[in-house]
Structure formats: C-alpha cells, structure tokens
mmCIF file as gemmi writes it, N, C-alpha and C atoms, coordinates in Angstrom:
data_model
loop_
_atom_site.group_PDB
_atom_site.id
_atom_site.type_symbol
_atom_site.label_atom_id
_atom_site.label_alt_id
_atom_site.label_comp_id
_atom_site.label_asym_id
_atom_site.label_entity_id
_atom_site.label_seq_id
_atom_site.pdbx_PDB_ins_code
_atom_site.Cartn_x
_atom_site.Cartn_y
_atom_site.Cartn_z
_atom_site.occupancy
_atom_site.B_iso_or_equiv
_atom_site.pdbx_formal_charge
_atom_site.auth_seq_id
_atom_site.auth_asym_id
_atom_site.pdbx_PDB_model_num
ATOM 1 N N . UNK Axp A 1 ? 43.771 -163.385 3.513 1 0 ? 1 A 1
ATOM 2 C CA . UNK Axp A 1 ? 44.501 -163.324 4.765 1 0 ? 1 A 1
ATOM 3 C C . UNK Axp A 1 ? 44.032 -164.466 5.662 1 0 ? 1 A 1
ATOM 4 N N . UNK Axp A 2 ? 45.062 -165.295 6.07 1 0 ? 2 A 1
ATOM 5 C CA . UNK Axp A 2 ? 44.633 -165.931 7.275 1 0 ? 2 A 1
ATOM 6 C C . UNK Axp A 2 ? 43.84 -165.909 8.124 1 0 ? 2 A 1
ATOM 7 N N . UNK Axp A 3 ? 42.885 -166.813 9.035 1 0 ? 3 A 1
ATOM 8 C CA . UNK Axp A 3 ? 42.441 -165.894 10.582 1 0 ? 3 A 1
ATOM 9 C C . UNK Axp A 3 ? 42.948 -165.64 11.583 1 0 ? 3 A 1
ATOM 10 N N . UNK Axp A 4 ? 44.312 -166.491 10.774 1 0 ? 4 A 1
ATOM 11 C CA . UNK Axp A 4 ? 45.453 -166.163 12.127 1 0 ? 4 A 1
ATOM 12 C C . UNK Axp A 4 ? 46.961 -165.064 12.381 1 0 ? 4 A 1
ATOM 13 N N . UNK Axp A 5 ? 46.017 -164.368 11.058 1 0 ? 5 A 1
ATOM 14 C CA . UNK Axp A 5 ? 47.509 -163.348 11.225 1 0 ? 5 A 1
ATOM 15 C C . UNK Axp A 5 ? 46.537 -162.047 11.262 1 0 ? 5 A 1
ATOM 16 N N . UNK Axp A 6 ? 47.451 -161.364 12.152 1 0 ? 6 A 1
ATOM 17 C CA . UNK Axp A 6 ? 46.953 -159.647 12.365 1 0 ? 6 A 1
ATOM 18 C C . UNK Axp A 6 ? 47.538 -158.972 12.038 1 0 ? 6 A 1
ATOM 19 N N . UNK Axp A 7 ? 46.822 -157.355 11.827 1 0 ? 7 A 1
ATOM 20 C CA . UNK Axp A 7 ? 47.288 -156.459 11.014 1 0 ? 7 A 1
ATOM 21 C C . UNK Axp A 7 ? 48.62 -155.895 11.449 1 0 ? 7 A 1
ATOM 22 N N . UNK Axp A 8 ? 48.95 -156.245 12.659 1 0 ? 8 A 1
ATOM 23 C CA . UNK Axp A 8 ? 50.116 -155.786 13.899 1 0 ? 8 A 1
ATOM 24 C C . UNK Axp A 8 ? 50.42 -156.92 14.367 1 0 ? 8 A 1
ATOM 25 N N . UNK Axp A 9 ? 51.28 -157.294 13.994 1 0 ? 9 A 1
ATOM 26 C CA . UNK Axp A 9 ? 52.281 -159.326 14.549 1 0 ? 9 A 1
ATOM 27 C C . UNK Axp A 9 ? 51.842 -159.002 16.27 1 0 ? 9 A 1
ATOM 28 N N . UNK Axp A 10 ? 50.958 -160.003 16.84 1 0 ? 10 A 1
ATOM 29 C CA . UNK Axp A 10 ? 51.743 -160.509 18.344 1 0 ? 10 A 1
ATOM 30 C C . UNK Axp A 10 ? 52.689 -160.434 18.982 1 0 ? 10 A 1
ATOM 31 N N . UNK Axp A 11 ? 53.149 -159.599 19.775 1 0 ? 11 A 1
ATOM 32 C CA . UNK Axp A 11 ? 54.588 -159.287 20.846 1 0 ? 11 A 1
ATOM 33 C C . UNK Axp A 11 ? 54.814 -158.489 20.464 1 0 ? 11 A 1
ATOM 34 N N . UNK Axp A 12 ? 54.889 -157.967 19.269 1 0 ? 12 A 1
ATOM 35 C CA . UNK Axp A 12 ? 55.808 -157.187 18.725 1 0 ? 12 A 1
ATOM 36 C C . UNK Axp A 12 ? 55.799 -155.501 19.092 1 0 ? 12 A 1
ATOM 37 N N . UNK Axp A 13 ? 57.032 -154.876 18.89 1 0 ? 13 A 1
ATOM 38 C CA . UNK Axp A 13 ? 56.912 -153.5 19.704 1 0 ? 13 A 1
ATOM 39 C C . UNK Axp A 13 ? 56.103 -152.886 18.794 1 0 ? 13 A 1
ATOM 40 N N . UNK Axp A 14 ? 55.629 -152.804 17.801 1 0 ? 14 A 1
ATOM 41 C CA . UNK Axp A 14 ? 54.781 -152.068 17.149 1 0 ? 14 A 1
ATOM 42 C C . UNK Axp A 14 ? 53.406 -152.044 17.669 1 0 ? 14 A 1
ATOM 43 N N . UNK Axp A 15 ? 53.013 -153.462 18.392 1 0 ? 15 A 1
ATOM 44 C CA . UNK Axp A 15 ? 51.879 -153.731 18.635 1 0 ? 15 A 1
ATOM 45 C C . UNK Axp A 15 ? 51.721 -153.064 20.054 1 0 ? 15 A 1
ATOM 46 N N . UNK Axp A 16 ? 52.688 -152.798 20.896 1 0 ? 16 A 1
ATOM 47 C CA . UNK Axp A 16 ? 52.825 -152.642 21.661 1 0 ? 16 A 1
ATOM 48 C C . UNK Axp A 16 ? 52.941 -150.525 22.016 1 0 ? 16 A 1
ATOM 49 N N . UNK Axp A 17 ? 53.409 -150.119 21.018 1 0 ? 17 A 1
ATOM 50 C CA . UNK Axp A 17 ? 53.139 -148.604 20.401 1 0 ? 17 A 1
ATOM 51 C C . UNK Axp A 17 ? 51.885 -148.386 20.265 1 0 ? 17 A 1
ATOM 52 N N . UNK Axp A 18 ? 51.259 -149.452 19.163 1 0 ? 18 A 1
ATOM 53 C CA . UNK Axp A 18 ? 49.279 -149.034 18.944 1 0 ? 18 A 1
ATOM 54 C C . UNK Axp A 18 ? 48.874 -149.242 20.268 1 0 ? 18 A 1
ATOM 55 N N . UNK Axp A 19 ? 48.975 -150.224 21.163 1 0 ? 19 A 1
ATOM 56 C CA . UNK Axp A 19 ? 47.933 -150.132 22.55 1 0 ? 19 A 1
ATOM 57 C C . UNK Axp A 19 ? 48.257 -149.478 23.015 1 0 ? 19 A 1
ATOM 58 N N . UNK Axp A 20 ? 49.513 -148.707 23.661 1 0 ? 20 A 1
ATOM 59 C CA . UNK Axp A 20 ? 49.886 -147.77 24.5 1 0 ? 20 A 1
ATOM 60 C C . UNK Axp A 20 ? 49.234 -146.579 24.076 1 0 ? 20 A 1
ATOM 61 N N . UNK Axp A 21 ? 49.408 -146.204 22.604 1 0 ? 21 A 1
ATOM 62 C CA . UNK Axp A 21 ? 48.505 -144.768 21.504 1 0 ? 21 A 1
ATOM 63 C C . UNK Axp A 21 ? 46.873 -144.85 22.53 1 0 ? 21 A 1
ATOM 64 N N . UNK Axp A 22 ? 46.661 -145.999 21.812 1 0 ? 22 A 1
ATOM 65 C CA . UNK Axp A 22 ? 45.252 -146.338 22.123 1 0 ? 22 A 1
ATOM 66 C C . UNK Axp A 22 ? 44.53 -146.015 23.368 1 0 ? 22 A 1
ATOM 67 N N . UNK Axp A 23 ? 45.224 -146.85 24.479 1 0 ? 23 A 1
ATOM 68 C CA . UNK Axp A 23 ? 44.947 -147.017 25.68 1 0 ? 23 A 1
ATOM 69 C C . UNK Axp A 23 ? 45.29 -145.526 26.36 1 0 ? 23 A 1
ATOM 70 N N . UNK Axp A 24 ? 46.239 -144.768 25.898 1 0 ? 24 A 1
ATOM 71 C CA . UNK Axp A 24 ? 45.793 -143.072 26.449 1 0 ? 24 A 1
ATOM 72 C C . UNK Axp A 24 ? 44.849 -142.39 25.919 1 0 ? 24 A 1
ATOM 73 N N . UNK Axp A 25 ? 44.112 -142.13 24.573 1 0 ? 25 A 1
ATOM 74 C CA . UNK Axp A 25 ? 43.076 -142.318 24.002 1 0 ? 25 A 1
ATOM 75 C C . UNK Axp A 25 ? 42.21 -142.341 25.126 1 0 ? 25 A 1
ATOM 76 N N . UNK Axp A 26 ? 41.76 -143.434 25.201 1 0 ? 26 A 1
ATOM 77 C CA . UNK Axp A 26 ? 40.911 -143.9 26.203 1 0 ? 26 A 1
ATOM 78 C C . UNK Axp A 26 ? 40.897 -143.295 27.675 1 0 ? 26 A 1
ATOM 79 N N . UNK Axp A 27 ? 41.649 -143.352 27.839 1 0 ? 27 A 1
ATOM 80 C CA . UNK Axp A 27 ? 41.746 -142.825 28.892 1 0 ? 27 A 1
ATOM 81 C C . UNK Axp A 27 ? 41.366 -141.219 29.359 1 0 ? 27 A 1
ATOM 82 N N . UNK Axp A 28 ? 41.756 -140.721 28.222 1 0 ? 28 A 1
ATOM 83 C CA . UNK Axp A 28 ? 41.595 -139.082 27.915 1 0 ? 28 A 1
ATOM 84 C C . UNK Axp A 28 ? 40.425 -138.827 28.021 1 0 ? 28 A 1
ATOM 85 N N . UNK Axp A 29 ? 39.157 -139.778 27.498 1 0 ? 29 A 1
ATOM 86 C CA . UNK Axp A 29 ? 37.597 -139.644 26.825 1 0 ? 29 A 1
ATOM 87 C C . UNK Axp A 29 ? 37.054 -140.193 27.791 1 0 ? 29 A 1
ATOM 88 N N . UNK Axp A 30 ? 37.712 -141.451 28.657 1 0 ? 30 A 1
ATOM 89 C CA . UNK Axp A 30 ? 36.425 -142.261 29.998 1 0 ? 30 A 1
ATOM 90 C C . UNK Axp A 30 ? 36.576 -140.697 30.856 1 0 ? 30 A 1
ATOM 91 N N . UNK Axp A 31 ? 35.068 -140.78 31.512 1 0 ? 31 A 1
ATOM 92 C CA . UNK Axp A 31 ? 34.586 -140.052 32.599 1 0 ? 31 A 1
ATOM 93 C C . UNK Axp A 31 ? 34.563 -140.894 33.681 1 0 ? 31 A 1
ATOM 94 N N . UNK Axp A 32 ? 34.105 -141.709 33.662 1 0 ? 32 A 1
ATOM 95 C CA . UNK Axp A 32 ? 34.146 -142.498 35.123 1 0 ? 32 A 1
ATOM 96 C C . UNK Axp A 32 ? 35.233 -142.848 35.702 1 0 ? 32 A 1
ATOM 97 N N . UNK Axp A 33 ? 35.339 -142.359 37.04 1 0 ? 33 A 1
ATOM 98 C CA . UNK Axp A 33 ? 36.856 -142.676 37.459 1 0 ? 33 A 1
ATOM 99 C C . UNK Axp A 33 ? 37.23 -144.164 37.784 1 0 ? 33 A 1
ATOM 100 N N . UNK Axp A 34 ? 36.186 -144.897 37.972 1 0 ? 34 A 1
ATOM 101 C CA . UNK Axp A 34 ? 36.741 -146.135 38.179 1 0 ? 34 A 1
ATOM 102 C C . UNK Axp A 34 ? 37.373 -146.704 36.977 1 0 ? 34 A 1
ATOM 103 N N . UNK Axp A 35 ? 36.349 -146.466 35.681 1 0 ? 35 A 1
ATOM 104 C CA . UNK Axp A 35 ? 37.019 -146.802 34.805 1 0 ? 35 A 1
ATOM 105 C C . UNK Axp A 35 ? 38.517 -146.632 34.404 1 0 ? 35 A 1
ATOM 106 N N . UNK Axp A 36 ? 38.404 -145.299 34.371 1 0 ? 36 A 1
ATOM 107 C CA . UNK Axp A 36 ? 40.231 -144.099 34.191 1 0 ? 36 A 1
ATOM 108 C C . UNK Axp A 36 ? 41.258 -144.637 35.149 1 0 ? 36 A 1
ATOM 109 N N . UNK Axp A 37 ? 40.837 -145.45 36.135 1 0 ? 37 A 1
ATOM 110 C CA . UNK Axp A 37 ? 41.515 -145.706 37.343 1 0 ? 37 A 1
ATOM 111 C C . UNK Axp A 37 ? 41.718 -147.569 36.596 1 0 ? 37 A 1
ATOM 112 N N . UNK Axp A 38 ? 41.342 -147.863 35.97 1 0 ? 38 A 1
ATOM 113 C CA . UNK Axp A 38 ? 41.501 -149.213 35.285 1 0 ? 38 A 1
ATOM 114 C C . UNK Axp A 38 ? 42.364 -149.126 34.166 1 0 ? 38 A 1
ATOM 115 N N . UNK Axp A 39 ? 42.416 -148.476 33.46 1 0 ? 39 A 1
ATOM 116 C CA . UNK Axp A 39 ? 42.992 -148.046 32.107 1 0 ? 39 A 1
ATOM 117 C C . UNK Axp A 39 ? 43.961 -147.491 32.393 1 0 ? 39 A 1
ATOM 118 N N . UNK Axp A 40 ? 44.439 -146.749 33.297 1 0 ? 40 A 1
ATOM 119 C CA . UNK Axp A 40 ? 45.666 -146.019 33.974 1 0 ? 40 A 1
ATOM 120 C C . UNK Axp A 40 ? 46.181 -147.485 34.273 1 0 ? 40 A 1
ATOM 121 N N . UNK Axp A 41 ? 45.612 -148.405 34.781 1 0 ? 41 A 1
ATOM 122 C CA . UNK Axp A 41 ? 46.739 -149.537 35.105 1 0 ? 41 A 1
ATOM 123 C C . UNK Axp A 41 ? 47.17 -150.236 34.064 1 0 ? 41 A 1
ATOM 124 N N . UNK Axp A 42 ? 46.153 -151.067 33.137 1 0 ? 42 A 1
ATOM 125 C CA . UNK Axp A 42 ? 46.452 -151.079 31.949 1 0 ? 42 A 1
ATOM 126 C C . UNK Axp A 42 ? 47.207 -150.159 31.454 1 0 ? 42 A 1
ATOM 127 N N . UNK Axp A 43 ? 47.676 -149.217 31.207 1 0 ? 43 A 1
ATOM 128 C CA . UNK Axp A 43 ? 47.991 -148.575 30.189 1 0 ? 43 A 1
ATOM 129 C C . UNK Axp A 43 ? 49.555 -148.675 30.551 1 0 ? 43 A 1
ATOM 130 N N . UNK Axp A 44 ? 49.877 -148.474 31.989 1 0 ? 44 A 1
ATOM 131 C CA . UNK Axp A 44 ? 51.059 -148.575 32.707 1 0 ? 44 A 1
ATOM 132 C C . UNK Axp A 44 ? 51.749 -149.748 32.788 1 0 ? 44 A 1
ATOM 133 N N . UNK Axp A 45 ? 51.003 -150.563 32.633 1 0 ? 45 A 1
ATOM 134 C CA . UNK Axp A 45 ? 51.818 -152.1 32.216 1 0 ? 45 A 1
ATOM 135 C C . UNK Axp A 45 ? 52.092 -152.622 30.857 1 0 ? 45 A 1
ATOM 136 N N . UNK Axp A 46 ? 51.228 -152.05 30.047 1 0 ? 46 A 1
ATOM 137 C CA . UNK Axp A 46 ? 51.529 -151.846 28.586 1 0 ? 46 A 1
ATOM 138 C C . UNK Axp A 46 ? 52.823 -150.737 28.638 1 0 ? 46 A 1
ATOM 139 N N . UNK Axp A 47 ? 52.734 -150.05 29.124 1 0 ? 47 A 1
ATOM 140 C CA . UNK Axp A 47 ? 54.02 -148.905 28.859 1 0 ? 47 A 1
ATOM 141 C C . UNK Axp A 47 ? 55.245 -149.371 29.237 1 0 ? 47 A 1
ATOM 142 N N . UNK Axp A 48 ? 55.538 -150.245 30.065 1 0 ? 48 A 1
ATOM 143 C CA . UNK Axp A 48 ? 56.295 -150.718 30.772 1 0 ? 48 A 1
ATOM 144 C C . UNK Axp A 48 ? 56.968 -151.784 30.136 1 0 ? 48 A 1
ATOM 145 N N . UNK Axp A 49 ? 55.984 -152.306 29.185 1 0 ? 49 A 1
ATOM 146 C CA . UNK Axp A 49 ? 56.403 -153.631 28.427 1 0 ? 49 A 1
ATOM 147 C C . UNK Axp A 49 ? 57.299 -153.089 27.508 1 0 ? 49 A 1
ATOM 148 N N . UNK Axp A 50 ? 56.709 -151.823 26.787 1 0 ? 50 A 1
ATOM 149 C CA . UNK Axp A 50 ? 56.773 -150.808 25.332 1 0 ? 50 A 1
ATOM 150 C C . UNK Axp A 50 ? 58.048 -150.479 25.798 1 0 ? 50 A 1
ATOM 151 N N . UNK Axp A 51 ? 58.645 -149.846 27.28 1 0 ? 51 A 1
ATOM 152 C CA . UNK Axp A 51 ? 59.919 -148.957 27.611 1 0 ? 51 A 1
ATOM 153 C C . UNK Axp A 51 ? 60.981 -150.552 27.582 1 0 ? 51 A 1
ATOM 154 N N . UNK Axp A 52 ? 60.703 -151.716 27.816 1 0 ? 52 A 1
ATOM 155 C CA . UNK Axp A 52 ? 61.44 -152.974 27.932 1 0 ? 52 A 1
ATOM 156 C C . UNK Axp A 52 ? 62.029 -153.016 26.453 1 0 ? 52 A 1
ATOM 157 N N . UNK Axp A 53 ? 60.867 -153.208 25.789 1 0 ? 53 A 1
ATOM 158 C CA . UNK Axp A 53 ? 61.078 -153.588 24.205 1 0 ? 53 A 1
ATOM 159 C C . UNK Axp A 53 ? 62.124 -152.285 23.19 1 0 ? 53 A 1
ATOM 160 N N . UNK Axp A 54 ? 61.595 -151.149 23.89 1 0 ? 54 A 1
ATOM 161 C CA . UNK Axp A 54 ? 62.075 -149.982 23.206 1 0 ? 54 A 1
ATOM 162 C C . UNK Axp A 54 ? 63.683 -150.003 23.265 1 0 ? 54 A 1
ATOM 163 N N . UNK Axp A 55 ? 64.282 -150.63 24.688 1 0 ? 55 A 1
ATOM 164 C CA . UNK Axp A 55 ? 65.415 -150.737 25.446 1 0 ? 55 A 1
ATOM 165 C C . UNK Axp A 55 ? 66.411 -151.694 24.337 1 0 ? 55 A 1
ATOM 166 N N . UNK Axp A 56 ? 65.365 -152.963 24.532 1 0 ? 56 A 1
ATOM 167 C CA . UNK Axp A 56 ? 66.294 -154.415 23.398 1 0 ? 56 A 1
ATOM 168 C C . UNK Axp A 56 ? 66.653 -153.812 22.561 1 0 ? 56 A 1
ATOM 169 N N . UNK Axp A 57 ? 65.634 -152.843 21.881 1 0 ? 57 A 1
ATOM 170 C CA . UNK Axp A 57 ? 65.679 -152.503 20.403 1 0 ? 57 A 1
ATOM 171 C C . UNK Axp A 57 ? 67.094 -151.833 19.979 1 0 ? 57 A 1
ATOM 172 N N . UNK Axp A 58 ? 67.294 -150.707 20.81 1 0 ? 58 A 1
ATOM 173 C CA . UNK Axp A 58 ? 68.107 -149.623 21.103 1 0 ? 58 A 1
ATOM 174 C C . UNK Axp A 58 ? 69.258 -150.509 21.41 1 0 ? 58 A 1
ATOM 175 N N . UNK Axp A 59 ? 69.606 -151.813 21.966 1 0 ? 59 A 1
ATOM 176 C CA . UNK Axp A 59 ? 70.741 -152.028 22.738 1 0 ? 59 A 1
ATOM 177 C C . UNK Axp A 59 ? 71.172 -152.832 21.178 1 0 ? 59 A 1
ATOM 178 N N . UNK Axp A 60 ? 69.779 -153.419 20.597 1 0 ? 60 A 1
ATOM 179 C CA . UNK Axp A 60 ? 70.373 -154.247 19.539 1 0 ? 60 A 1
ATOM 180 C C . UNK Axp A 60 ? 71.019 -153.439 18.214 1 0 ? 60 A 1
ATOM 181 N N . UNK Axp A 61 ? 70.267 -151.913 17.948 1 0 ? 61 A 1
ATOM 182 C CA . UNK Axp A 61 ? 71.097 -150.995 16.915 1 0 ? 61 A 1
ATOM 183 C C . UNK Axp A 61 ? 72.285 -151.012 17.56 1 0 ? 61 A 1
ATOM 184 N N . UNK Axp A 62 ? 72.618 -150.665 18.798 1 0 ? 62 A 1
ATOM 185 C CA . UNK Axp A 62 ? 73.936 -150.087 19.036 1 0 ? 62 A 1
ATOM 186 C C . UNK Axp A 62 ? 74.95 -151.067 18.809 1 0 ? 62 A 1
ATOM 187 N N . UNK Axp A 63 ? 74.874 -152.212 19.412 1 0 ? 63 A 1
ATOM 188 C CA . UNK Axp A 63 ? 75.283 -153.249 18.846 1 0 ? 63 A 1
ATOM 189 C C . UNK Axp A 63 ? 75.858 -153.612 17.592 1 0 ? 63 A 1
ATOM 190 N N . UNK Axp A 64 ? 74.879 -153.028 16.391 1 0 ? 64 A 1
ATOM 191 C CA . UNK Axp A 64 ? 74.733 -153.659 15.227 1 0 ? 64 A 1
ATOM 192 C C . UNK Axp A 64 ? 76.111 -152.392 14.073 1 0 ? 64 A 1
ATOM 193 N N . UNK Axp A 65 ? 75.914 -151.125 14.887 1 0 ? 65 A 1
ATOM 194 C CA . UNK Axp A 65 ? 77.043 -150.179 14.491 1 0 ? 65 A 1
ATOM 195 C C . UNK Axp A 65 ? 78.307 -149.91 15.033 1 0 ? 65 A 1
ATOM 196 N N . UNK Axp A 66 ? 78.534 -149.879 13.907 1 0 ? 66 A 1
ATOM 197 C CA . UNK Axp A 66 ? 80.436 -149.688 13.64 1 0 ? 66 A 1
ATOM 198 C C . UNK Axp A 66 ? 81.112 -148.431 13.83 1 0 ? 66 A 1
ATOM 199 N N . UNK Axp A 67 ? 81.848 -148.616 14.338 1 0 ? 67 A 1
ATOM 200 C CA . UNK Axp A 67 ? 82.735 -147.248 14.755 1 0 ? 67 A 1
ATOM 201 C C . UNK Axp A 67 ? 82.346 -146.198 13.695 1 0 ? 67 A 1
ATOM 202 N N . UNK Axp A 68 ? 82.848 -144.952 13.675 1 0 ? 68 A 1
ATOM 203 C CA . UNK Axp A 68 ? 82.486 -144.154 12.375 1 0 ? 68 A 1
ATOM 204 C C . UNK Axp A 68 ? 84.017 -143.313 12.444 1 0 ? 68 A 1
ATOM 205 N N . UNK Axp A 69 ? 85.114 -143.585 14.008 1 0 ? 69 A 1
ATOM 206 C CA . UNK Axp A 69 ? 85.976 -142.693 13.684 1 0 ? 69 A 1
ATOM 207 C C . UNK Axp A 69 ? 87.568 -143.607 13.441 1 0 ? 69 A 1
C-alpha cells in the first residue's frame, strides 16, 4: 500500500460517517467538560459536512432513476 492512500479515501462521505461514529464515541467517554464542550463542536461541524454530502448523494440517486410507472 502506498503512504499515500488510506483505508477511507479523503472527502469522501464514508470518511465522513467514521468521524462523525467516532467523534460521538468520544464524546460519550470524555469527562471533562471542557473537553465534551470541544468535541461537541467538532463533532457538529463534521455532522454538518456528513448532512451536506448525505444531501448530494440522495439528490444524485434521484436523479439517476427512472420513472417506474
């Protein structure tokens, strides 16, 4: 494998599913609120990216199908 390829492509909404997983994770287990209060922002701008991408995705199936009646 390359050192330049990852197990989850760059941009991509998948990658963007694992940090969001992740980053509530985390969030669930920090005790310190400053921390939880950091990761809540993170996590919300990651989510935000994830609800953008989720949107293209969705607009590009609908797009891509054909009548059925």
């Amino acid at each position: 494998m390359n050192s330049n390829q990852y197990v989850v492509p760059h941009g991509t909404i998948k990658e963007y599913r694992c940090a969001v997983y992740f980053e509530s994770l985390a969030l669930w287990k920090e005790q310190n609120p400053v921390y939880r209060a950091n990761i809540a922002r993170q996590l919300a701008d990651l989510a935000a990216t994830l609800a953008e991408l989720e949107a293209e995705a969705a607009r590009n199936v609908t797009a891509f199908r054909s009548p059925t009646s």
